[in-house]
Short mmCIF file of C-alpha atoms in Angstrom, two decimals:
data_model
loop_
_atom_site.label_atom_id
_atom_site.label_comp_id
_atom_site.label_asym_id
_atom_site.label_seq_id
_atom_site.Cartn_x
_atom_site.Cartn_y
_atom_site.Cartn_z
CA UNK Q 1 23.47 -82.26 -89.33
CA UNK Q 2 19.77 -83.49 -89.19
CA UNK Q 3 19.72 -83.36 -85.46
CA UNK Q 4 20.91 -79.90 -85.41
CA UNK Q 5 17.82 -78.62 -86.91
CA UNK Q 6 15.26 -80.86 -86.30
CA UNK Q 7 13.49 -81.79 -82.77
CA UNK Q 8 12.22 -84.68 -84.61
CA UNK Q 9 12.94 -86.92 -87.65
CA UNK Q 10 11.20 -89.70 -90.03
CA UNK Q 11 13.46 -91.22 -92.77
CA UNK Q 12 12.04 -92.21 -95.62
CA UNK Q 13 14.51 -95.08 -96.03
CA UNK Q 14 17.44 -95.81 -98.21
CA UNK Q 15 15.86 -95.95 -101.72
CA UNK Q 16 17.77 -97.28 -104.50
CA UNK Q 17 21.06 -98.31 -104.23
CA UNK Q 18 23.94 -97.33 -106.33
CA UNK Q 19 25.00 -99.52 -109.15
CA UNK Q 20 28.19 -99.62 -110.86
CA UNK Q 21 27.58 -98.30 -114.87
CA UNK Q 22 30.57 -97.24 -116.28
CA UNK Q 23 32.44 -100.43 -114.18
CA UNK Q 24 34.49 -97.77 -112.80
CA UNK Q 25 37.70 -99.55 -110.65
CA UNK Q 26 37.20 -99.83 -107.42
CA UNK Q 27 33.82 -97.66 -107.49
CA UNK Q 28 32.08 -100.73 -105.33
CA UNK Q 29 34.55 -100.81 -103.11
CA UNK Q 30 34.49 -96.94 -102.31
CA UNK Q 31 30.45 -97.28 -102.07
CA UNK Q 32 31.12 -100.29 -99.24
CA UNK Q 33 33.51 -97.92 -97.42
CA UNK Q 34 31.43 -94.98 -97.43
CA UNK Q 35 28.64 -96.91 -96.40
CA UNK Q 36 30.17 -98.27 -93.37
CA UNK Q 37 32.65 -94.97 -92.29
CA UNK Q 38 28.60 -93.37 -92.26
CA UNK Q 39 25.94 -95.91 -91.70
CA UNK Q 40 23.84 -94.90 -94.80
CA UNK Q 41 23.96 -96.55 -98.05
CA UNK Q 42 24.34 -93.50 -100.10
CA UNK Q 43 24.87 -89.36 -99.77
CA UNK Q 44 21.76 -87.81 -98.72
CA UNK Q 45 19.34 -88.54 -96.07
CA UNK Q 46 15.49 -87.79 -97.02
CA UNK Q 47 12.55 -87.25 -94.62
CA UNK Q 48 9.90 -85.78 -92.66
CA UNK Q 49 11.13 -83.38 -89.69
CA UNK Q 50 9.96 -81.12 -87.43
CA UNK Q 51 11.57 -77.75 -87.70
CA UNK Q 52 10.51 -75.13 -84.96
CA UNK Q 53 6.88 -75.56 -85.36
CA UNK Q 54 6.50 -76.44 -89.02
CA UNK Q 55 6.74 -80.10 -90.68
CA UNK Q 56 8.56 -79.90 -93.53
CA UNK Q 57 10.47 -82.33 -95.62
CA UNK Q 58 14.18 -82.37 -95.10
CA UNK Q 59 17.29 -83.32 -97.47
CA UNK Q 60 20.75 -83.70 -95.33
CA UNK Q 61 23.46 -84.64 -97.63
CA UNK Q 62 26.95 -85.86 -96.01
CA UNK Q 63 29.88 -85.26 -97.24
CA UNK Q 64 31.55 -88.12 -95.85
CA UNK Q 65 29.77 -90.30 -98.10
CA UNK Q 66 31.61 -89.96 -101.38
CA UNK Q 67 32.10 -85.95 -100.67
CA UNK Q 68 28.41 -85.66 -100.71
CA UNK Q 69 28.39 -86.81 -104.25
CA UNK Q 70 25.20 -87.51 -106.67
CA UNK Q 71 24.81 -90.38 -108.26
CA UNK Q 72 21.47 -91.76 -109.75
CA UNK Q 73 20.81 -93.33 -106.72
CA UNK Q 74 20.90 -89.92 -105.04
CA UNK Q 75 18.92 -88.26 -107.36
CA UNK Q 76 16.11 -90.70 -107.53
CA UNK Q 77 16.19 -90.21 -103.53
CA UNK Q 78 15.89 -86.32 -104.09
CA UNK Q 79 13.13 -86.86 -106.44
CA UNK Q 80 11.38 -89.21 -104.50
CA UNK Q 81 11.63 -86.25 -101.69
CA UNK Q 82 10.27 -83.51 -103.54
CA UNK Q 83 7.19 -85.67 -104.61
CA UNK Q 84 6.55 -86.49 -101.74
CA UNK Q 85 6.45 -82.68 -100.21
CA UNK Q 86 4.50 -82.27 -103.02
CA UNK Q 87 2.03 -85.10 -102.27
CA UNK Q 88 1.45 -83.76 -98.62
CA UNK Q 89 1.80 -79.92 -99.06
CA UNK Q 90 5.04 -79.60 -97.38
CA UNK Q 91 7.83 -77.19 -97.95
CA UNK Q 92 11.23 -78.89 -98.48
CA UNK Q 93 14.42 -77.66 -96.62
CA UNK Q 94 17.75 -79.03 -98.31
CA UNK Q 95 20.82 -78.71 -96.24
CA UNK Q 96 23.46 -79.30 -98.94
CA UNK Q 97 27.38 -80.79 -98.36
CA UNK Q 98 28.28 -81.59 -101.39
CA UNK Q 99 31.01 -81.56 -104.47
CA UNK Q 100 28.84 -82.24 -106.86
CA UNK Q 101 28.22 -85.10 -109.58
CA UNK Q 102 29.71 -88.48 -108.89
CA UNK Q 103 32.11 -88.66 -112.09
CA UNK Q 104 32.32 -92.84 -111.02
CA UNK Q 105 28.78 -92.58 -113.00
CA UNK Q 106 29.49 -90.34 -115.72
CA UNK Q 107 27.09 -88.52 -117.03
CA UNK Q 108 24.66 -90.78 -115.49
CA UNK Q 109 25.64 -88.86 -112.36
CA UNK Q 110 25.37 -85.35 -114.27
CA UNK Q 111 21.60 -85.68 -115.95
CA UNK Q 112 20.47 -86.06 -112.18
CA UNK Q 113 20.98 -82.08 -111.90
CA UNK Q 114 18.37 -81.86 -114.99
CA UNK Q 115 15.50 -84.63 -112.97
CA UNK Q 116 16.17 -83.12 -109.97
CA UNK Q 117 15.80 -79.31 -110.58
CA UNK Q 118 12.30 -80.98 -112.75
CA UNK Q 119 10.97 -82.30 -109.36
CA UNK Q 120 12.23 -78.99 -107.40
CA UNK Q 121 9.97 -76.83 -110.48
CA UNK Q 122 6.88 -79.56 -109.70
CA UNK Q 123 6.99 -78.44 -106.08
CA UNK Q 124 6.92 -74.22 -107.42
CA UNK Q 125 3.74 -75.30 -109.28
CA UNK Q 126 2.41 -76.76 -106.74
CA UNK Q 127 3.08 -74.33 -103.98
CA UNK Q 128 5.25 -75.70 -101.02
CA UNK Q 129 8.36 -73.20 -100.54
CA UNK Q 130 12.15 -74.42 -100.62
CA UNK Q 131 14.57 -73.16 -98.25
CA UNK Q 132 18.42 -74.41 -99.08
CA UNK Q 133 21.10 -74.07 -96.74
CA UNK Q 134 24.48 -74.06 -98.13
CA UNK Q 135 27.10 -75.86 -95.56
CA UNK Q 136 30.91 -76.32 -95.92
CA UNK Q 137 31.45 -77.26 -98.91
CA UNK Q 138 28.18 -76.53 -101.43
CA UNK Q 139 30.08 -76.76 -104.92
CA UNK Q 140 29.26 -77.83 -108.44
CA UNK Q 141 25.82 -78.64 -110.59
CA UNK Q 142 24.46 -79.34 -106.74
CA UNK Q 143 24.96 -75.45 -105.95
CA UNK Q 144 23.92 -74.27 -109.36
CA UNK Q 145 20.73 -76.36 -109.14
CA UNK Q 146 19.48 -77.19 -105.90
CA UNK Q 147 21.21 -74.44 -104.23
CA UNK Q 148 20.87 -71.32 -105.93
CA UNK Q 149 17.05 -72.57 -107.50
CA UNK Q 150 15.65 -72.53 -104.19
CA UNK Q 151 12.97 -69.76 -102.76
CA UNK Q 152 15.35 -68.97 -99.54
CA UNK Q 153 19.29 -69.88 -99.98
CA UNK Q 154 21.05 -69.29 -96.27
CA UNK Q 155 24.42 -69.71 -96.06
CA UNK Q 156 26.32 -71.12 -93.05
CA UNK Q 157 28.74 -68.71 -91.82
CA UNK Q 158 32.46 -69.80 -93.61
CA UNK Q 159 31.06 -72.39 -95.72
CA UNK Q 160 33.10 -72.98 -99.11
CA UNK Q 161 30.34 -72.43 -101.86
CA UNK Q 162 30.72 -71.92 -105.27
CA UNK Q 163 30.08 -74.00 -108.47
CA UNK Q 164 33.90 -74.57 -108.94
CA UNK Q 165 35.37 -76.76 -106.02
CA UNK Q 166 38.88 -76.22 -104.82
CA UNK Q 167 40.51 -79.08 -107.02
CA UNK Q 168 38.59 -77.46 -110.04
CA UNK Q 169 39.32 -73.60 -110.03
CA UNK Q 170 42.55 -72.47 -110.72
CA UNK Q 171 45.85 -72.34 -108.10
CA UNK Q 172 45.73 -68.50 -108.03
CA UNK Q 173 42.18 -68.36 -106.83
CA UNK Q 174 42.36 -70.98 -104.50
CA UNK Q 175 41.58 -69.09 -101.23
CA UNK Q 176 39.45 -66.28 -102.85
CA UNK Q 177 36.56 -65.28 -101.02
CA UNK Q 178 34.45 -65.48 -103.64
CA UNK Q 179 34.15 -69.17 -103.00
CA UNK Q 180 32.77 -68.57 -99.85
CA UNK Q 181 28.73 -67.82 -97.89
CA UNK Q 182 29.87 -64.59 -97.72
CA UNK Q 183 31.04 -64.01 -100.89
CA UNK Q 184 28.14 -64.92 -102.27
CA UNK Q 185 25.68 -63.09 -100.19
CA UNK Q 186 28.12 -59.88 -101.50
CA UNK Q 187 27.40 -61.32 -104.85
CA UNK Q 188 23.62 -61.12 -104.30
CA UNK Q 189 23.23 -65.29 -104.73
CA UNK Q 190 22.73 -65.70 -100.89
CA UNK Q 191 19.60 -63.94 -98.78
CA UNK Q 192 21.32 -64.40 -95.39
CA UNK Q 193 24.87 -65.58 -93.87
CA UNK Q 194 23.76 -67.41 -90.73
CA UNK Q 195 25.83 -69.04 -87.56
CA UNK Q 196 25.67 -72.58 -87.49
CA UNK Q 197 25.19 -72.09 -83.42
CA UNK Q 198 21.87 -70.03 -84.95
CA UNK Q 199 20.67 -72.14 -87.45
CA UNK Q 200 17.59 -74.26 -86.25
CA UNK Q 201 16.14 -70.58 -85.20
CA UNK Q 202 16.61 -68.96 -88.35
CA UNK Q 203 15.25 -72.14 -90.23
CA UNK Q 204 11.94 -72.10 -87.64
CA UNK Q 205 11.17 -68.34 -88.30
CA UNK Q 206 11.72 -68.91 -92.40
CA UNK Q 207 9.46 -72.04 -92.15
CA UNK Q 208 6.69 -70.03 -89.68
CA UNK Q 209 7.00 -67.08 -92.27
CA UNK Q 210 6.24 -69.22 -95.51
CA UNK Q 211 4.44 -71.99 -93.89
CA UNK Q 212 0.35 -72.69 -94.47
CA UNK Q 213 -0.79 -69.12 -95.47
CA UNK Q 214 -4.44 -68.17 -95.39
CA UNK Q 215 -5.63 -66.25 -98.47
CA UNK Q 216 -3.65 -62.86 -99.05
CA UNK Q 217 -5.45 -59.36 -97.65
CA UNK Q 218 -3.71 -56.22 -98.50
CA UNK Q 219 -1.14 -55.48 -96.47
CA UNK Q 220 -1.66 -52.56 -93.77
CA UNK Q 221 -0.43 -48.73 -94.67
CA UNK Q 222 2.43 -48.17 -92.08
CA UNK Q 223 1.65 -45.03 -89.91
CA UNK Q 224 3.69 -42.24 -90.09
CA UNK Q 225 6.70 -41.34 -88.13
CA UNK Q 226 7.91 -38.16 -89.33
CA UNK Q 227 6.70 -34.37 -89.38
CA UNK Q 228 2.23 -34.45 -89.37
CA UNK Q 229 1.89 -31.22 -90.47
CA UNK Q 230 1.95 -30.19 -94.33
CA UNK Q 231 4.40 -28.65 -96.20
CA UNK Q 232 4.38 -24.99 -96.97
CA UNK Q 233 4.85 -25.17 -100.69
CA UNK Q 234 6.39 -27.69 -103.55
CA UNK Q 235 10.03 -27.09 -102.68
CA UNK Q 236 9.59 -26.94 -98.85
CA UNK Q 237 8.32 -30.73 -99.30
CA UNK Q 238 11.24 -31.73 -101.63
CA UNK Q 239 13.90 -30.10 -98.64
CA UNK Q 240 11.61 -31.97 -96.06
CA UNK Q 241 12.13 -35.26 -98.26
CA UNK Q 242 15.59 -34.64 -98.32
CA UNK Q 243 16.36 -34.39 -94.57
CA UNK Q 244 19.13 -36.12 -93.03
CA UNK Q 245 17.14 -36.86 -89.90
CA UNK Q 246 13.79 -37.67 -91.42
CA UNK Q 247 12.64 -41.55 -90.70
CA UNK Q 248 13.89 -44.03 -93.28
CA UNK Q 249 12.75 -47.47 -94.56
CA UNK Q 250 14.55 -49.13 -91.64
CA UNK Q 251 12.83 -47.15 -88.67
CA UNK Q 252 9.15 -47.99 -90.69
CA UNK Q 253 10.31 -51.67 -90.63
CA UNK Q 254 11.04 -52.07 -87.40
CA UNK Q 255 7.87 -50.12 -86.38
CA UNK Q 256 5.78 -52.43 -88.64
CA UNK Q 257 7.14 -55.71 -88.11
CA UNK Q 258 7.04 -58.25 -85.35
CA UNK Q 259 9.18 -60.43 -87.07
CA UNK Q 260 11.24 -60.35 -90.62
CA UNK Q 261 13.87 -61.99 -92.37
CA UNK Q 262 15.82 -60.76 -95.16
CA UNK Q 263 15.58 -61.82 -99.20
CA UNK Q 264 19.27 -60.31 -100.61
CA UNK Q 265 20.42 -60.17 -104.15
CA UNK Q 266 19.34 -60.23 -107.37
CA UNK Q 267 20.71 -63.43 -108.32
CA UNK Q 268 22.71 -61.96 -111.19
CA UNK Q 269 25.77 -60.96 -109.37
CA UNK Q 270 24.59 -57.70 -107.66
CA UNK Q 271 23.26 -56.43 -104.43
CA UNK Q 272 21.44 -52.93 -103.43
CA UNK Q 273 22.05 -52.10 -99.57
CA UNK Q 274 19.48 -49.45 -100.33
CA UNK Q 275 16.80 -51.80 -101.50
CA UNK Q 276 15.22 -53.71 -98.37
CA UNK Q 277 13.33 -56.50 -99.34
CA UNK Q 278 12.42 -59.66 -96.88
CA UNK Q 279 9.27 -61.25 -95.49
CA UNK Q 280 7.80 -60.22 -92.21
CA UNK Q 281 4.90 -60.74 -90.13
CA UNK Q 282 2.86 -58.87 -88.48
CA UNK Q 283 -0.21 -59.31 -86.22
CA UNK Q 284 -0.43 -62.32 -87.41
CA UNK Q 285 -0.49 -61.72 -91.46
CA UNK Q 286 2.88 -62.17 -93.35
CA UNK Q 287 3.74 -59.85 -95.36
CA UNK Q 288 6.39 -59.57 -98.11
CA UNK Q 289 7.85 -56.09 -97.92
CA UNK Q 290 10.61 -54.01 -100.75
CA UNK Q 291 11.42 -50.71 -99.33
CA UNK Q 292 13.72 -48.15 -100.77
CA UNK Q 293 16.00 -46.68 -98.19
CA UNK Q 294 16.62 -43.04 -99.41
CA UNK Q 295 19.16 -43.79 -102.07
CA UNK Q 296 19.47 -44.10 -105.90
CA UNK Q 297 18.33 -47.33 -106.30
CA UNK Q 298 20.76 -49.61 -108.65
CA UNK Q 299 19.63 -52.06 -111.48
CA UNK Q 300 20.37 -55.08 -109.01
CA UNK Q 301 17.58 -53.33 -106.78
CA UNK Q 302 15.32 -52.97 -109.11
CA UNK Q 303 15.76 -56.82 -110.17
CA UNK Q 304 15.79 -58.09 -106.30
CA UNK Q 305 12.48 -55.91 -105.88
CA UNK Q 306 11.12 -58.03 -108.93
CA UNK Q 307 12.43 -61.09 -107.85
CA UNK Q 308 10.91 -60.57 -104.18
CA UNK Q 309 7.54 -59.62 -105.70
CA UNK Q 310 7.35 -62.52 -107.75
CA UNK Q 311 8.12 -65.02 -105.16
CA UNK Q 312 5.21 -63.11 -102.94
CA UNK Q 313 2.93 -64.20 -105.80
CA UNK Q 314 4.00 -67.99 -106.06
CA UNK Q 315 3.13 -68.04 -102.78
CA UNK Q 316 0.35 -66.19 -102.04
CA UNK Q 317 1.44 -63.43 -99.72
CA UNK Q 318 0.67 -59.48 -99.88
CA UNK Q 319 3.30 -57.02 -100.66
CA UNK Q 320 4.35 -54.09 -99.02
CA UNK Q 321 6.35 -51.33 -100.57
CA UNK Q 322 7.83 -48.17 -99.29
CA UNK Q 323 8.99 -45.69 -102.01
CA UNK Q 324 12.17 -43.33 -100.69
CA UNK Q 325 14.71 -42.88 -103.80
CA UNK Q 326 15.75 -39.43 -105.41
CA UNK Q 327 15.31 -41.60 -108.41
CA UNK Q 328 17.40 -44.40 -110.58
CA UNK Q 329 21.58 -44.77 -110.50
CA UNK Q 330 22.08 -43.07 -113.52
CA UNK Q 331 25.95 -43.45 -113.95
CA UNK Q 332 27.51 -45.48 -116.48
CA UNK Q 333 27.47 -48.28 -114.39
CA UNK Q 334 24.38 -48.81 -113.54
CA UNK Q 335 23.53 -48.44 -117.72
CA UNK Q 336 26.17 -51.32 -118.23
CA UNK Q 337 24.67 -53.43 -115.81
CA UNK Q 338 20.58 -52.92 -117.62
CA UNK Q 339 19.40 -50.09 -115.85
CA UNK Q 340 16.29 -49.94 -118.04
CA UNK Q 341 15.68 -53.78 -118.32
CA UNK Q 342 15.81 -53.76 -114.27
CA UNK Q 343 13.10 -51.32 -113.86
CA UNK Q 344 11.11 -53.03 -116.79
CA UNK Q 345 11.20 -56.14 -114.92
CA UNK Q 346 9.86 -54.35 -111.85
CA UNK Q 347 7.10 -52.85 -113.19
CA UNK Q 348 6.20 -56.20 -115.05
CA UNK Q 349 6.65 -57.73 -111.71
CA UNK Q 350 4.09 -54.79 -109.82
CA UNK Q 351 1.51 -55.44 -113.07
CA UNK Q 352 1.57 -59.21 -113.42
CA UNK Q 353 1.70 -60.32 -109.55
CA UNK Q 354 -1.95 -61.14 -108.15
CA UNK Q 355 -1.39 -60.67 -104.71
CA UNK Q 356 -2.52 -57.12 -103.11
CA UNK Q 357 0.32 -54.47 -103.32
CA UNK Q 358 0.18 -51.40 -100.83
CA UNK Q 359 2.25 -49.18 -100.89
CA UNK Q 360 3.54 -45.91 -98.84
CA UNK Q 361 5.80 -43.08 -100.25
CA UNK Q 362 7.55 -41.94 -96.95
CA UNK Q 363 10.20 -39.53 -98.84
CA UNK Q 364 11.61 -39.14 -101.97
CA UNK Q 365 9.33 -40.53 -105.36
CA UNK Q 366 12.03 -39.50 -107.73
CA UNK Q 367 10.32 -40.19 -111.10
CA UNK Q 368 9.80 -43.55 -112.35
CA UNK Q 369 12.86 -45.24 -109.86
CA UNK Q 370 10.42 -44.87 -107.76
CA UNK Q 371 6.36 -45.01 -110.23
CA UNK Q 372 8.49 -48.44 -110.57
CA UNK Q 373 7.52 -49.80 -107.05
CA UNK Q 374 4.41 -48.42 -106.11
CA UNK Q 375 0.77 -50.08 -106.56
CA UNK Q 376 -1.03 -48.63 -109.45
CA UNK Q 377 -4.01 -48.16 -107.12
CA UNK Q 378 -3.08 -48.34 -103.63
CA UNK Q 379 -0.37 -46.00 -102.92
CA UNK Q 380 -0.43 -44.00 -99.88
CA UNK Q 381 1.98 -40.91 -99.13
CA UNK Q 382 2.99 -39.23 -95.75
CA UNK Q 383 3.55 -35.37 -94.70
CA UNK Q 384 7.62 -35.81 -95.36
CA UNK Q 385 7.09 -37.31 -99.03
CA UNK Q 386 6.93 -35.67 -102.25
CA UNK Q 387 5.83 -37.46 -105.77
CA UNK Q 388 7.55 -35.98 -108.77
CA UNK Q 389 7.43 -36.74 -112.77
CA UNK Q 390 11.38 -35.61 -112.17
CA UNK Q 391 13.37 -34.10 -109.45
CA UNK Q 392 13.18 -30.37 -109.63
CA UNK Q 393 16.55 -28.75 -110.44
CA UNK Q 394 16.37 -31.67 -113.34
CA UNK Q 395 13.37 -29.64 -114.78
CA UNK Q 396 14.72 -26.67 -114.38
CA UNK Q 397 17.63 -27.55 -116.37
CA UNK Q 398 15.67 -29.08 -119.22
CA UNK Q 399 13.37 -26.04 -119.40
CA UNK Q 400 16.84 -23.90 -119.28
CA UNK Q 401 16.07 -22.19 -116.37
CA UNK Q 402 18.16 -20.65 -113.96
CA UNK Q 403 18.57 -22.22 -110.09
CA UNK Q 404 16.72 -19.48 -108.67
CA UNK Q 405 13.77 -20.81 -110.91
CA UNK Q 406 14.20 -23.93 -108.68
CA UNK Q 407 11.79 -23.35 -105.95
CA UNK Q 408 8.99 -22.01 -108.57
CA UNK Q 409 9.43 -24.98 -110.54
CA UNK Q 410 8.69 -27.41 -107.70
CA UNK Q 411 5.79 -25.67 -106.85
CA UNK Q 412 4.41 -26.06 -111.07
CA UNK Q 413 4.99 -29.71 -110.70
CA UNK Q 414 2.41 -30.13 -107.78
CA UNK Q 415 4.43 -32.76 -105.93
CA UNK Q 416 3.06 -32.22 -102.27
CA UNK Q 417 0.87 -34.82 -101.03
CA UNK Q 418 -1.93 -32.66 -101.03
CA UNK Q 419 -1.43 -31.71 -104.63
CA UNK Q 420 -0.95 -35.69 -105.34
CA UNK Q 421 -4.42 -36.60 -103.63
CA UNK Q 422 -6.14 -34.11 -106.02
CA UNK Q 423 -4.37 -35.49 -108.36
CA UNK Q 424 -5.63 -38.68 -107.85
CA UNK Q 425 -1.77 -40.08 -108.03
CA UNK Q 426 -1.96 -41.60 -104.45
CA UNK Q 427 -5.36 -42.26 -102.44
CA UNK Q 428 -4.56 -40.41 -98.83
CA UNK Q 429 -1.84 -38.82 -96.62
CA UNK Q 430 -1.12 -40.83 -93.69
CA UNK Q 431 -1.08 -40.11 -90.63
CA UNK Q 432 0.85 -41.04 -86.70
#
């Protein structure tokens, strides 16, 4: 495993060694075996490694060793690691095979979770990012603490992972795909699904995206790709926004970025395809990026928006947001699953974070779904976008006017980008 990822690789040596505190039968007997059907003396590896071009500090468990089992031994060895990424700055990758607790030590075994997520929340404070990758199999406390806690969770492609194991969860669900990478990426715990043929690339560009980061500038306004000239009138700009062909989030991506990866989910069981959200870099600068892609954006949007803007603050990078939503998901379901404590969080998120936000409105600002992810002061708006306190027909309908009122109504609202400059509501209209 560690020579699949690494070009180079430093142990940090075999640390303490596993006693016997419950005098479980047989339990030193089992350690002996493992230790000589592996070579090591207990189930995880720790160390410095060279990863593409970044040093990090790496934490290979093996699942041959007990079924990559924690005991204290192991967790002291995982603290030890994170302390010492801490000491020298480093960010910690944890490649994780594992079944969780060793239940030969009780709970012994169990209160490691609790010491080791401590160390894991020492190296936040101090910094140094954490990139998990979640091999075949990534189950129990060891997926629900050192898994799904770090900054970047990848997933190898077909890897079992879920916090119940396959002797734990129940007959009927035994082959689920819930239990697996990909489930959980569809569940919005994982950011990316990844070939293990693919893996030491992917790791090098996370690693060069979040590695040692000068202090943040604001990130760039995108140019524009669509129409240059104006709109005629309010309701000729929201038809514009509303076109089919018109550039999306996507095209501006691509055009922007040299080099991105994906953050997916918002960690609470959802996912919003239309809510782009990664790190990238370009000329140079990394930039975090959340980009709406021309639909109603969901509550589990709106929360991986938050959660992407918040990481972009622990570690220092600008943000870059591109508004394009007729608005929130207002259906029952998206209510249900805290609509209005999603967008809440966002615009905490947006307030609180202390890293430069830009942002560019490049179609649809459908009320506050979309006030929600733009920079109070540094929002930016192209020829195809509108800006609206609500979408048009909406108005009409509360003011109990009649559809042919429609077009009249857009115009009252002043939701061109020329009207929105005088406004003072964004600070220019971009241009190719």
């Amino acid at each position: 495993m560690i020579a699949a990822v690494t070009s180079a690789f430093t142990d940090f040596g075999p640390g303490k060694v596993s006693a016997d505190p419950l005098g479980w039968p047989g339990y030193p007997a089992a350690l002996a075996a493992a230790t000589e059907r592996t070579g090591e003396r207990e189930s995880v590896v720790c160390g410095r490694a060279r990863i593409g071009d970044t040093e990090a500090v790496l934490i290979a468990f093996d699942f041959r060793f007990l079924g990559g089992s924690i005991g204290s031994a192991t967790g002291a060895m995982l603290t030890n690691a994170f302390e010492a990424a801490v000491s020298a700055g480093l960010p910690v990758v944890s490649m994780l095979a594992t079944g969780g607790s060793r239940m030969q030590e009780g709970m012994l075994a169990l209160r490691q979770l609790q010491l080791v997520s401590a160390a894991a929340a020492a190296l936040r404070a101090a910094g140094p990012p954490h990139v998990a990758v979640l091999c075949d199999p990534t189950t129990g406390g060891v997926w629900a603490s050192l898994g799904a806690g770090a900054d970047v969770v990848l997933g190898v492609a077909g890897a079992q992972v879920g916090f119940a194991g396959s002797r734990v969860r129940p007959v009927v669900f035994a082959q689920d795909p819930a239990y697996t990478a990909e489930g959980q990426l569809a569940a919005g715990a994982v950011d990316e699904v990844v070939d293990a043929a693919t893996l030491r690339g992917v790791l090098g560009q996370w690693l060069a995206l979040l590695g040692d980061l000068p202090a943040p500038r604001p990130a760039p306004v995108p140019r524009a790709l669509g129409e240059a000239e104006p709109a005629r009138d309010g309701w000729a700009a929201v038809l514009r926004a509303r076109l089919a062909a018109r550039p999306r989030a996507s095209a501006y991506l691509d055009d922007y970025f040299e080099l991105r990866r994906p953050v997916s989910g918002d960690r609470a069981g959802g996912v919003d395809p239309g809510m782009l959200c990664g790190i990238g870099r370009r000329d140079g600068q990394v930039i975090a990026y959340a980009a709406q892609a021309g639909t109603a954006t969901t509550p589990a949007g709106f929360r991986t928006a938050a959660r992407l803007i918040r990481l972009a603050g622990r570690l220092g990078l600008p943000v870059l947001t591109l508004v394009d939503t007729p608005g929130a998901a207002v259906d029952p379901g998206a209510e249900r699953a805290g609509l209005g404590p999603a967008i809440a969080s966002l615009f905490a998120a947006v307030a609180e974070v202390t890293v430069p936000v830009t942002t560019l409105v490049i179609g649809e600002g459908g009320s506050g779904g979309a006030l929600a992810l733009s920079a109070p002061d540094a929002t930016w708006i192209t020829p195809d976008g509108y800006f609206a306190v609500i979408a048009p027909e909406l108005a009409a309908a509360i003011l109990k006017r009649s559809a042919a009122d429609v077009p009249a109504t857009a115009g009252q609202l002043r939701l061109r980008p020329a009207d929105l400059v005088e406004l003072g509501v964004v600070r220019g209209i971009v241009t190719t």
